[in-house]
Amino acid sequence: MTRILTMQDLSCVGQCSLTVALPILSACGVEASVLPSAVLSTHTGGFTGFTFRDLTEDIPGILDHWVSESLDFAALYTGYLGSQRQIELVGEVQQRVLQEGAPSFIDPAMADNGQLYVGFDEDYVEAMKGLIAKADVALPNITEACFLTGESYHEQGDLEWYEFLCHQLMASGTKCVVLTGAAIDDETTGVLVVTQEGAEHYRHRRIEKGAHGTGDIFASAFVGSVMRGASLIQAAQIAADFTVDAIELTNQDPSHWYGARFEPCLGGLIDRVEAVCNL
Ligand code: PXL
């Protein structure tokens, strides 16, 4: 089995980051180890008064221990990171515990709907630009791509504009960009995968009322599928279809406001991964 490392926070309640990444990566058939960046009582989107314990201080010691045990990883997947210092520490993770040639999947996980998440500022964006430049695969939504490139945000553009955003990111050093929310008409939305070889767009159903944490659901299913051998566009399709299923299910229960009910959709994810990837 492929062992990968995911570095993001543990929000105790709220269906995002590690509580989403672990079950989804497991469903994909990938062994996931964790480097928790912070522990929060809930996520920051809609709850107030949440606790936040920054685990930055623990990270160097954890890395030292892994090195002393000769533990290493076939890929790194980062999501929400609690501080600029943690963004800097990702470089250390890459140098010290990744196998030769192991890819880094970087989800900037800092903004949505035209706005930065609570607690993030321009300095954080600057630090994230440096990390994105070192990504093998960056997974921004449109808002994040705009913050990272300095382009002004508008929710819907055309393929030319989406490709331009991706190429701007690639000019900074990012090898591939997987841009979510790339809608080209009012009825659908899509994922744009841009590599040095070209661009492919996967158009899928658009559900007006989104849900919190869907970026994490998409990124986790995408990383899991790629690590099982799916191509980038196959992984984008698998992850997008799974995410849409979860949002649709969530919308059947209006009282479920803080996240997306992805759990009943895991069986469908497993089927999709198995259809594309060999056991
Ligand atoms: O889903 C992204 C995310 C992850 N972790 C925390 C968050 C958010 C989004 O708001 O607050 C703590």
PDB file of C-alpha atoms and ligand atoms in Angstrom:
ATOM      1  CA  MET A   1       0.000   0.000   0.000  1.00  0.00           C
ATOM      2  CA  THR A   2       1.116   3.555  -0.687  1.00  0.00           C
ATOM      3  CA  ARG A   3       1.727   5.588   2.478  1.00  0.00           C
ATOM      4  CA  ILE A   4       1.232   9.317   2.119  1.00  0.00           C
ATOM      5  CA  LEU A   5       1.414  12.214   4.554  1.00  0.00           C
ATOM      6  CA  THR A   6      -1.310  14.801   4.943  1.00  0.00           C
ATOM      7  CA  MET A   7      -0.642  18.016   6.848  1.00  0.00           C
ATOM      8  CA  GLN A   8      -3.679  20.049   7.887  1.00  0.00           C
ATOM      9  CA  ASP A   9      -5.664  20.941  10.977  1.00  0.00           C
ATOM     10  CA  LEU A  10      -7.895  18.772  13.087  1.00  0.00           C
ATOM     11  CA  SER A  11     -11.213  20.586  13.461  1.00  0.00           C
ATOM     12  CA  CYS A  12     -12.940  18.448  16.074  1.00  0.00           C
ATOM     13  CA  VAL A  13     -16.435  19.182  14.718  1.00  0.00           C
ATOM     14  CA  GLY A  14     -17.411  20.423  11.282  1.00  0.00           C
ATOM     15  CA  GLN A  15     -16.505  17.889   8.551  1.00  0.00           C
ATOM     16  CA  CYS A  16     -13.383  19.454   7.110  1.00  0.00           C
ATOM     17  CA  SER A  17      -9.625  18.954   6.924  1.00  0.00           C
ATOM     18  CA  LEU A  18      -8.390  15.781   8.688  1.00  0.00           C
ATOM     19  CA  THR A  19     -11.827  14.408   9.618  1.00  0.00           C
ATOM     20  CA  VAL A  20     -12.616  14.462   5.899  1.00  0.00           C
ATOM     21  CA  ALA A  21      -9.186  13.564   4.477  1.00  0.00           C
ATOM     22  CA  LEU A  22      -8.679  10.404   6.521  1.00  0.00           C
ATOM     23  CA  PRO A  23     -11.895   8.541   5.649  1.00  0.00           C
ATOM     24  CA  ILE A  24     -11.709   9.592   2.017  1.00  0.00           C
ATOM     25  CA  LEU A  25      -8.064   8.613   1.539  1.00  0.00           C
ATOM     26  CA  SER A  26      -8.814   5.291   3.255  1.00  0.00           C
ATOM     27  CA  ALA A  27     -11.786   4.707   0.937  1.00  0.00           C
ATOM     28  CA  CYS A  28      -9.468   5.291  -2.009  1.00  0.00           C
ATOM     29  CA  GLY A  29      -7.218   2.550  -0.645  1.00  0.00           C
ATOM     30  CA  VAL A  30      -4.359   4.829   0.373  1.00  0.00           C
ATOM     31  CA  GLU A  31      -2.629   4.673   3.765  1.00  0.00           C
ATOM     32  CA  ALA A  32      -2.662   8.171   5.267  1.00  0.00           C
ATOM     33  CA  SER A  33      -0.351   9.407   8.010  1.00  0.00           C
ATOM     34  CA  VAL A  34      -1.030  12.800   9.536  1.00  0.00           C
ATOM     35  CA  LEU A  35       0.877  15.871  10.600  1.00  0.00           C
ATOM     36  CA  PRO A  36      -1.792  17.900  12.424  1.00  0.00           C
ATOM     37  CA  SER A  37      -1.140  21.623  12.062  1.00  0.00           C
ATOM     38  CA  ALA A  38      -3.565  22.746  14.782  1.00  0.00           C
ATOM     39  CA  VAL A  39      -6.472  21.484  16.840  1.00  0.00           C
ATOM     40  CA  LEU A  40      -9.647  23.572  16.731  1.00  0.00           C
ATOM     41  CA  SER A  41     -12.888  22.864  18.565  1.00  0.00           C
ATOM     42  CA  THR A  42     -14.697  23.515  15.237  1.00  0.00           C
ATOM     43  CA  HIS A  43     -13.774  24.969  11.861  1.00  0.00           C
ATOM     44  CA  THR A  44     -13.830  28.740  11.476  1.00  0.00           C
ATOM     45  CA  GLY A  45     -16.643  29.037   8.935  1.00  0.00           C
ATOM     46  CA  GLY A  46     -19.831  29.959  10.741  1.00  0.00           C
ATOM     47  CA  PHE A  47     -18.978  28.909  14.294  1.00  0.00           C
ATOM     48  CA  THR A  48     -17.898  31.609  16.750  1.00  0.00           C
ATOM     49  CA  GLY A  49     -15.700  31.300  19.832  1.00  0.00           C
ATOM     50  CA  PHE A  50     -13.796  28.260  18.591  1.00  0.00           C
ATOM     51  CA  THR A  51     -10.587  27.205  20.354  1.00  0.00           C
ATOM     52  CA  PHE A  52      -7.341  27.063  18.369  1.00  0.00           C
ATOM     53  CA  ARG A  53      -4.231  25.227  19.519  1.00  0.00           C
ATOM     54  CA  ASP A  54      -1.336  25.856  17.197  1.00  0.00           C
ATOM     55  CA  LEU A  55       0.867  22.754  16.947  1.00  0.00           C
ATOM     56  CA  THR A  56       3.749  24.442  15.117  1.00  0.00           C
ATOM     57  CA  GLU A  57       6.125  23.842  18.032  1.00  0.00           C
ATOM     58  CA  ASP A  58       5.536  20.089  17.857  1.00  0.00           C
ATOM     59  CA  ILE A  59       6.356  19.720  14.182  1.00  0.00           C
ATOM     60  CA  PRO A  60      10.206  19.774  14.264  1.00  0.00           C
ATOM     61  CA  GLY A  61      10.249  17.079  16.991  1.00  0.00           C
ATOM     62  CA  ILE A  62       7.796  14.913  15.047  1.00  0.00           C
ATOM     63  CA  LEU A  63       9.999  15.183  11.961  1.00  0.00           C
ATOM     64  CA  ASP A  64      13.125  14.328  13.999  1.00  0.00           C
ATOM     65  CA  HIS A  65      11.426  11.207  15.299  1.00  0.00           C
ATOM     66  CA  TRP A  66      10.274  10.073  11.856  1.00  0.00           C
ATOM     67  CA  VAL A  67      13.788  10.564  10.480  1.00  0.00           C
ATOM     68  CA  SER A  68      15.255   8.532  13.360  1.00  0.00           C
ATOM     69  CA  GLU A  69      12.752   5.729  12.551  1.00  0.00           C
ATOM     70  CA  SER A  70      13.484   5.979   8.790  1.00  0.00           C
ATOM     71  CA  LEU A  71       9.821   6.729   8.091  1.00  0.00           C
ATOM     72  CA  ASP A  72       9.117   8.355   4.763  1.00  0.00           C
ATOM     73  CA  PHE A  73       6.173   9.064   2.482  1.00  0.00           C
ATOM     74  CA  ALA A  74       5.218   8.589  -1.160  1.00  0.00           C
ATOM     75  CA  ALA A  75       3.431  11.968  -1.351  1.00  0.00           C
ATOM     76  CA  LEU A  76       2.579  15.050   0.675  1.00  0.00           C
ATOM     77  CA  TYR A  77      -0.899  16.574   0.680  1.00  0.00           C
ATOM     78  CA  THR A  78      -1.317  19.864   2.545  1.00  0.00           C
ATOM     79  CA  GLY A  79      -4.588  21.626   3.343  1.00  0.00           C
ATOM     80  CA  TYR A  80      -5.469  24.327   5.875  1.00  0.00           C
ATOM     81  CA  LEU A  81      -2.308  25.475   7.666  1.00  0.00           C
ATOM     82  CA  GLY A  82      -2.621  27.524  10.834  1.00  0.00           C
ATOM     83  CA  SER A  83       0.133  30.106  10.316  1.00  0.00           C
ATOM     84  CA  GLN A  84       2.862  31.449   8.047  1.00  0.00           C
ATOM     85  CA  ARG A  85       5.465  29.590  10.114  1.00  0.00           C
ATOM     86  CA  GLN A  86       3.697  26.348   9.250  1.00  0.00           C
ATOM     87  CA  ILE A  87       3.792  27.183   5.578  1.00  0.00           C
ATOM     88  CA  GLU A  88       7.569  27.575   5.945  1.00  0.00           C
ATOM     89  CA  LEU A  89       7.793  24.234   7.754  1.00  0.00           C
ATOM     90  CA  VAL A  90       6.299  22.453   4.736  1.00  0.00           C
ATOM     91  CA  GLY A  91       9.690  22.961   3.046  1.00  0.00           C
ATOM     92  CA  GLU A  92      11.312  21.032   5.884  1.00  0.00           C
ATOM     93  CA  VAL A  93       8.746  18.248   5.573  1.00  0.00           C
ATOM     94  CA  GLN A  94       9.476  17.998   1.849  1.00  0.00           C
ATOM     95  CA  GLN A  95      13.227  17.826   2.411  1.00  0.00           C
ATOM     96  CA  ARG A  96      13.294  15.467   5.360  1.00  0.00           C
ATOM     97  CA  VAL A  97      10.549  12.841   5.071  1.00  0.00           C
ATOM     98  CA  LEU A  98       9.455  12.568   1.439  1.00  0.00           C
ATOM     99  CA  GLN A  99      10.702   9.730  -0.746  1.00  0.00           C
ATOM    100  CA  GLU A 100      12.765  10.628  -3.804  1.00  0.00           C
ATOM    101  CA  GLY A 101      10.403  12.066  -6.443  1.00  0.00           C
ATOM    102  CA  ALA A 102       7.356  12.059  -4.122  1.00  0.00           C
ATOM    103  CA  PRO A 103       4.804  14.628  -5.363  1.00  0.00           C
ATOM    104  CA  SER A 104       3.461  17.497  -3.241  1.00  0.00           C
ATOM    105  CA  PHE A 105      -0.263  18.251  -3.605  1.00  0.00           C
ATOM    106  CA  ILE A 106      -0.933  21.711  -2.178  1.00  0.00           C
ATOM    107  CA  ASP A 107      -4.483  22.899  -1.522  1.00  0.00           C
ATOM    108  CA  PRO A 108      -4.135  26.563  -0.488  1.00  0.00           C
ATOM    109  CA  ALA A 109      -7.319  26.170   1.633  1.00  0.00           C
ATOM    110  CA  MET A 110      -7.465  29.846   2.572  1.00  0.00           C
ATOM    111  CA  ALA A 111     -10.423  31.462   0.795  1.00  0.00           C
ATOM    112  CA  ASP A 112     -13.767  30.978  -0.939  1.00  0.00           C
ATOM    113  CA  ASN A 113     -16.557  33.061  -2.452  1.00  0.00           C
ATOM    114  CA  GLY A 114     -14.211  36.013  -3.010  1.00  0.00           C
ATOM    115  CA  GLN A 115     -13.027  36.196   0.613  1.00  0.00           C
ATOM    116  CA  LEU A 116     -10.178  34.964   2.789  1.00  0.00           C
ATOM    117  CA  TYR A 117     -11.149  32.684   5.681  1.00  0.00           C
ATOM    118  CA  VAL A 118     -11.296  34.268   9.156  1.00  0.00           C
ATOM    119  CA  GLY A 119      -7.771  34.786  10.540  1.00  0.00           C
ATOM    120  CA  PHE A 120      -5.890  34.998   7.223  1.00  0.00           C
ATOM    121  CA  ASP A 121      -4.389  38.198   5.785  1.00  0.00           C
ATOM    122  CA  GLU A 122      -2.206  39.457   2.922  1.00  0.00           C
ATOM    123  CA  ASP A 123       0.982  38.202   4.614  1.00  0.00           C
ATOM    124  CA  TYR A 124      -0.492  34.714   4.753  1.00  0.00           C
ATOM    125  CA  VAL A 125      -1.348  34.948   1.049  1.00  0.00           C
ATOM    126  CA  GLU A 126       2.248  35.979   0.294  1.00  0.00           C
ATOM    127  CA  ALA A 127       3.591  32.985   2.203  1.00  0.00           C
ATOM    128  CA  MET A 128       1.144  30.677   0.400  1.00  0.00           C
ATOM    129  CA  LYS A 129       2.365  31.976  -2.964  1.00  0.00           C
ATOM    130  CA  GLY A 130       5.820  30.619  -2.053  1.00  0.00           C
ATOM    131  CA  LEU A 131       4.413  27.205  -1.168  1.00  0.00           C
ATOM    132  CA  ILE A 132       2.236  26.987  -4.284  1.00  0.00           C
ATOM    133  CA  ALA A 133       5.318  27.702  -6.398  1.00  0.00           C
ATOM    134  CA  LYS A 134       6.827  24.465  -5.061  1.00  0.00           C
ATOM    135  CA  ALA A 135       3.718  22.328  -5.694  1.00  0.00           C
ATOM    136  CA  ASP A 136       3.661  19.452  -8.137  1.00  0.00           C
ATOM    137  CA  VAL A 137      -0.111  19.848  -8.141  1.00  0.00           C
ATOM    138  CA  ALA A 138      -1.866  22.960  -6.775  1.00  0.00           C
ATOM    139  CA  LEU A 139      -5.604  22.678  -6.056  1.00  0.00           C
ATOM    140  CA  PRO A 140      -7.030  26.207  -5.779  1.00  0.00           C
ATOM    141  CA  ASN A 141     -10.612  27.320  -6.212  1.00  0.00           C
ATOM    142  CA  ILE A 142     -11.229  30.473  -8.263  1.00  0.00           C
ATOM    143  CA  THR A 143     -11.049  32.769  -5.223  1.00  0.00           C
ATOM    144  CA  GLU A 144      -7.711  31.306  -4.138  1.00  0.00           C
ATOM    145  CA  ALA A 145      -6.310  31.459  -7.669  1.00  0.00           C
ATOM    146  CA  CYS A 146      -7.226  35.166  -7.769  1.00  0.00           C
ATOM    147  CA  PHE A 147      -5.585  35.907  -4.420  1.00  0.00           C
ATOM    148  CA  LEU A 148      -2.478  33.958  -5.458  1.00  0.00           C
ATOM    149  CA  THR A 149      -2.131  35.695  -8.821  1.00  0.00           C
ATOM    150  CA  GLY A 150      -3.338  39.189  -7.839  1.00  0.00           C
ATOM    151  CA  GLU A 151      -6.191  39.000 -10.378  1.00  0.00           C
ATOM    152  CA  SER A 152      -9.486  40.580  -9.392  1.00  0.00           C
ATOM    153  CA  TYR A 153     -12.142  38.044  -8.430  1.00  0.00           C
ATOM    154  CA  HIS A 154     -15.266  37.335 -10.387  1.00  0.00           C
ATOM    155  CA  GLU A 155     -17.168  34.156  -9.875  1.00  0.00           C
ATOM    156  CA  GLN A 156     -17.648  33.165 -13.462  1.00  0.00           C
ATOM    157  CA  GLY A 157     -15.291  33.632 -16.348  1.00  0.00           C
ATOM    158  CA  ASP A 158     -14.507  31.695 -19.487  1.00  0.00           C
ATOM    159  CA  LEU A 159     -12.012  28.946 -20.227  1.00  0.00           C
ATOM    160  CA  GLU A 160      -9.487  31.455 -21.507  1.00  0.00           C
ATOM    161  CA  TRP A 161      -9.492  33.343 -18.204  1.00  0.00           C
ATOM    162  CA  TYR A 162      -9.306  30.129 -16.151  1.00  0.00           C
ATOM    163  CA  GLU A 163      -6.354  28.913 -18.223  1.00  0.00           C
ATOM    164  CA  PHE A 164      -4.707  32.301 -17.806  1.00  0.00           C
ATOM    165  CA  LEU A 165      -4.999  32.012 -13.992  1.00  0.00           C
ATOM    166  CA  CYS A 166      -3.469  28.522 -14.104  1.00  0.00           C
ATOM    167  CA  HIS A 167      -0.616  29.603 -16.375  1.00  0.00           C
ATOM    168  CA  GLN A 168       0.110  32.526 -14.053  1.00  0.00           C
ATOM    169  CA  LEU A 169       0.495  30.054 -11.199  1.00  0.00           C
ATOM    170  CA  MET A 170       2.657  27.783 -13.348  1.00  0.00           C
ATOM    171  CA  ALA A 171       4.892  30.740 -14.219  1.00  0.00           C
ATOM    172  CA  SER A 172       5.782  30.868 -10.511  1.00  0.00           C
ATOM    173  CA  GLY A 173       6.958  27.225 -10.620  1.00  0.00           C
ATOM    174  CA  THR A 174       3.824  25.138  -9.945  1.00  0.00           C
ATOM    175  CA  LYS A 175       3.961  22.084 -12.205  1.00  0.00           C
ATOM    176  CA  CYS A 176       0.205  21.407 -12.597  1.00  0.00           C
ATOM    177  CA  VAL A 177      -2.910  23.255 -11.533  1.00  0.00           C
ATOM    178  CA  VAL A 178      -6.311  21.739 -10.816  1.00  0.00           C
ATOM    179  CA  LEU A 179      -8.747  24.652 -10.664  1.00  0.00           C
ATOM    180  CA  THR A 180     -12.160  23.964  -9.135  1.00  0.00           C
ATOM    181  CA  GLY A 181     -15.349  25.957  -9.672  1.00  0.00           C
ATOM    182  CA  ALA A 182     -14.363  26.677 -13.285  1.00  0.00           C
ATOM    183  CA  ALA A 183     -17.910  27.306 -14.569  1.00  0.00           C
ATOM    184  CA  ILE A 184     -18.399  28.262 -18.196  1.00  0.00           C
ATOM    185  CA  ASP A 185     -22.197  28.507 -18.175  1.00  0.00           C
ATOM    186  CA  ASP A 186     -24.981  29.026 -15.628  1.00  0.00           C
ATOM    187  CA  GLU A 187     -26.154  25.429 -15.389  1.00  0.00           C
ATOM    188  CA  THR A 188     -22.865  23.585 -14.826  1.00  0.00           C
ATOM    189  CA  THR A 189     -19.511  24.098 -13.191  1.00  0.00           C
ATOM    190  CA  GLY A 190     -16.215  22.360 -13.785  1.00  0.00           C
ATOM    191  CA  VAL A 191     -12.650  21.452 -12.995  1.00  0.00           C
ATOM    192  CA  LEU A 192      -9.788  22.615 -15.196  1.00  0.00           C
ATOM    193  CA  VAL A 193      -6.602  20.535 -15.174  1.00  0.00           C
ATOM    194  CA  VAL A 194      -3.604  22.346 -16.641  1.00  0.00           C
ATOM    195  CA  THR A 195      -0.186  20.732 -17.131  1.00  0.00           C
ATOM    196  CA  GLN A 196       2.783  21.529 -19.381  1.00  0.00           C
ATOM    197  CA  GLU A 197       1.131  19.233 -21.962  1.00  0.00           C
ATOM    198  CA  GLY A 198      -2.122  21.197 -22.147  1.00  0.00           C
ATOM    199  CA  ALA A 199      -5.492  21.810 -20.512  1.00  0.00           C
ATOM    200  CA  GLU A 200      -8.543  19.579 -19.983  1.00  0.00           C
ATOM    201  CA  HIS A 201     -11.878  20.719 -18.618  1.00  0.00           C
ATOM    202  CA  TYR A 202     -14.402  18.453 -16.895  1.00  0.00           C
ATOM    203  CA  ARG A 203     -17.866  19.960 -16.801  1.00  0.00           C
ATOM    204  CA  HIS A 204     -20.233  18.685 -14.126  1.00  0.00           C
ATOM    205  CA  ARG A 205     -23.523  19.465 -12.404  1.00  0.00           C
ATOM    206  CA  ARG A 206     -23.685  22.739 -10.504  1.00  0.00           C
ATOM    207  CA  ILE A 207     -25.633  22.913  -7.255  1.00  0.00           C
ATOM    208  CA  GLU A 208     -26.420  26.460  -6.246  1.00  0.00           C
ATOM    209  CA  LYS A 209     -26.183  25.915  -2.513  1.00  0.00           C
ATOM    210  CA  GLY A 210     -22.643  24.698  -1.799  1.00  0.00           C
ATOM    211  CA  ALA A 211     -21.431  23.381   1.533  1.00  0.00           C
ATOM    212  CA  HIS A 212     -18.500  24.048   3.807  1.00  0.00           C
ATOM    213  CA  GLY A 213     -15.470  21.756   3.435  1.00  0.00           C
ATOM    214  CA  THR A 214     -16.206  20.660  -0.117  1.00  0.00           C
ATOM    215  CA  GLY A 215     -12.736  21.800  -1.191  1.00  0.00           C
ATOM    216  CA  ASP A 216     -11.280  19.305   1.284  1.00  0.00           C
ATOM    217  CA  ILE A 217     -13.619  16.563   0.049  1.00  0.00           C
ATOM    218  CA  PHE A 218     -12.590  17.203  -3.551  1.00  0.00           C
ATOM    219  CA  ALA A 219      -8.855  17.454  -2.793  1.00  0.00           C
ATOM    220  CA  SER A 220      -8.812  14.288  -0.669  1.00  0.00           C
ATOM    221  CA  ALA A 221     -10.608  12.213  -3.314  1.00  0.00           C
ATOM    222  CA  PHE A 222      -8.367  13.695  -6.008  1.00  0.00           C
ATOM    223  CA  VAL A 223      -5.135  12.890  -4.148  1.00  0.00           C
ATOM    224  CA  GLY A 224      -6.380   9.418  -3.229  1.00  0.00           C
ATOM    225  CA  SER A 225      -7.287   8.641  -6.843  1.00  0.00           C
ATOM    226  CA  VAL A 226      -3.987   9.902  -8.260  1.00  0.00           C
ATOM    227  CA  MET A 227      -2.056   7.873  -5.706  1.00  0.00           C
ATOM    228  CA  ARG A 228      -4.019   4.802  -6.846  1.00  0.00           C
ATOM    229  CA  GLY A 229      -2.879   5.402 -10.414  1.00  0.00           C
ATOM    230  CA  ALA A 230      -5.634   7.550 -11.938  1.00  0.00           C
ATOM    231  CA  SER A 231      -4.571  10.230 -14.411  1.00  0.00           C
ATOM    232  CA  LEU A 232      -5.059  13.843 -13.298  1.00  0.00           C
ATOM    233  CA  ILE A 233      -8.219  14.247 -15.388  1.00  0.00           C
ATOM    234  CA  GLN A 234      -9.617  10.871 -14.257  1.00  0.00           C
ATOM    235  CA  ALA A 235      -8.947  11.879 -10.648  1.00  0.00           C
ATOM    236  CA  ALA A 236     -10.623  15.255 -11.210  1.00  0.00           C
ATOM    237  CA  GLN A 237     -13.717  13.484 -12.577  1.00  0.00           C
ATOM    238  CA  ILE A 238     -13.871  10.981  -9.720  1.00  0.00           C
ATOM    239  CA  ALA A 239     -13.411  13.718  -7.104  1.00  0.00           C
ATOM    240  CA  ALA A 240     -15.901  16.122  -8.704  1.00  0.00           C
ATOM    241  CA  ASP A 241     -18.644  13.472  -9.066  1.00  0.00           C
ATOM    242  CA  PHE A 242     -18.151  12.376  -5.452  1.00  0.00           C
ATOM    243  CA  THR A 243     -18.253  15.978  -4.197  1.00  0.00           C
ATOM    244  CA  VAL A 244     -21.443  16.733  -6.141  1.00  0.00           C
ATOM    245  CA  ASP A 245     -23.089  13.601  -4.686  1.00  0.00           C
ATOM    246  CA  ALA A 246     -22.184  14.768  -1.177  1.00  0.00           C
ATOM    247  CA  ILE A 247     -23.525  18.295  -1.712  1.00  0.00           C
ATOM    248  CA  GLU A 248     -26.772  16.957  -3.181  1.00  0.00           C
ATOM    249  CA  LEU A 249     -27.281  14.672  -0.222  1.00  0.00           C
ATOM    250  CA  THR A 250     -26.512  17.490   2.221  1.00  0.00           C
ATOM    251  CA  ASN A 251     -29.097  19.743   0.616  1.00  0.00           C
ATOM    252  CA  GLN A 252     -31.805  17.204   1.421  1.00  0.00           C
ATOM    253  CA  ASP A 253     -31.271  18.112   5.083  1.00  0.00           C
ATOM    254  CA  PRO A 254     -31.463  21.910   5.514  1.00  0.00           C
ATOM    255  CA  SER A 255     -30.491  21.640   9.193  1.00  0.00           C
ATOM    256  CA  HIS A 256     -27.056  20.276   8.215  1.00  0.00           C
ATOM    257  CA  TRP A 257     -25.342  23.665   7.737  1.00  0.00           C
ATOM    258  CA  TYR A 258     -21.711  23.210   8.797  1.00  0.00           C
ATOM    259  CA  GLY A 259     -20.346  20.664   6.324  1.00  0.00           C
ATOM    260  CA  ALA A 260     -21.190  18.164   3.617  1.00  0.00           C
ATOM    261  CA  ARG A 261     -22.582  14.687   4.298  1.00  0.00           C
ATOM    262  CA  PHE A 262     -20.003  12.776   2.299  1.00  0.00           C
ATOM    263  CA  GLU A 263     -20.130   9.597   4.410  1.00  0.00           C
ATOM    264  CA  PRO A 264     -23.075   7.863   2.662  1.00  0.00           C
ATOM    265  CA  CYS A 265     -21.351   8.605  -0.678  1.00  0.00           C
ATOM    266  CA  LEU A 266     -18.098   6.778   0.184  1.00  0.00           C
ATOM    267  CA  GLY A 267     -19.368   3.531  -1.372  1.00  0.00           C
ATOM    268  CA  GLY A 268     -19.839   5.344  -4.678  1.00  0.00           C
ATOM    269  CA  LEU A 269     -16.318   6.761  -4.401  1.00  0.00           C
ATOM    270  CA  ILE A 270     -14.860   3.316  -3.840  1.00  0.00           C
ATOM    271  CA  ASP A 271     -16.717   2.022  -6.921  1.00  0.00           C
ATOM    272  CA  ARG A 272     -15.444   4.902  -9.045  1.00  0.00           C
ATOM    273  CA  VAL A 273     -11.851   4.416  -7.901  1.00  0.00           C
ATOM    274  CA  GLU A 274     -12.012   0.656  -8.455  1.00  0.00           C
ATOM    275  CA  ALA A 275     -13.439   1.158 -11.964  1.00  0.00           C
ATOM    276  CA  VAL A 276     -10.419   3.232 -12.953  1.00  0.00           C
ATOM    277  CA  CYS A 277      -7.574   1.894 -10.822  1.00  0.00           C
ATOM    278  CA  ASN A 278      -6.354  -1.662 -10.343  1.00  0.00           C
ATOM    279  CA  LEU A 279      -6.337  -3.110  -6.860  1.00  0.00           C
TER     280      LEU A 279
HETATM  281  O1  PXL B   1     -12.277  23.508   4.784  1.00  0.00           O
HETATM  282  C1  PXL B   1     -11.252  24.394   4.957  1.00  0.00           C
HETATM  283  C2  PXL B   1     -10.995  24.640   6.412  1.00  0.00           C
HETATM  284  C3  PXL B   1     -10.168  23.802   7.100  1.00  0.00           C
HETATM  285  N1  PXL B   1      -9.885  23.991   8.401  1.00  0.00           N
HETATM  286  C4  PXL B   1     -10.424  25.024   9.080  1.00  0.00           C
HETATM  287  C5  PXL B   1     -11.278  25.907   8.443  1.00  0.00           C
HETATM  288  C6  PXL B   1     -11.569  25.726   7.078  1.00  0.00           C
HETATM  289  C7  PXL B   1     -12.440  26.655   6.392  1.00  0.00           C
HETATM  290  O2  PXL B   1     -12.994  27.571   6.932  1.00  0.00           O
HETATM  291  O3  PXL B   1     -11.817  26.901   9.138  1.00  0.00           O
HETATM  292  C8  PXL B   1     -10.077  25.226  10.514  1.00  0.00           C
END
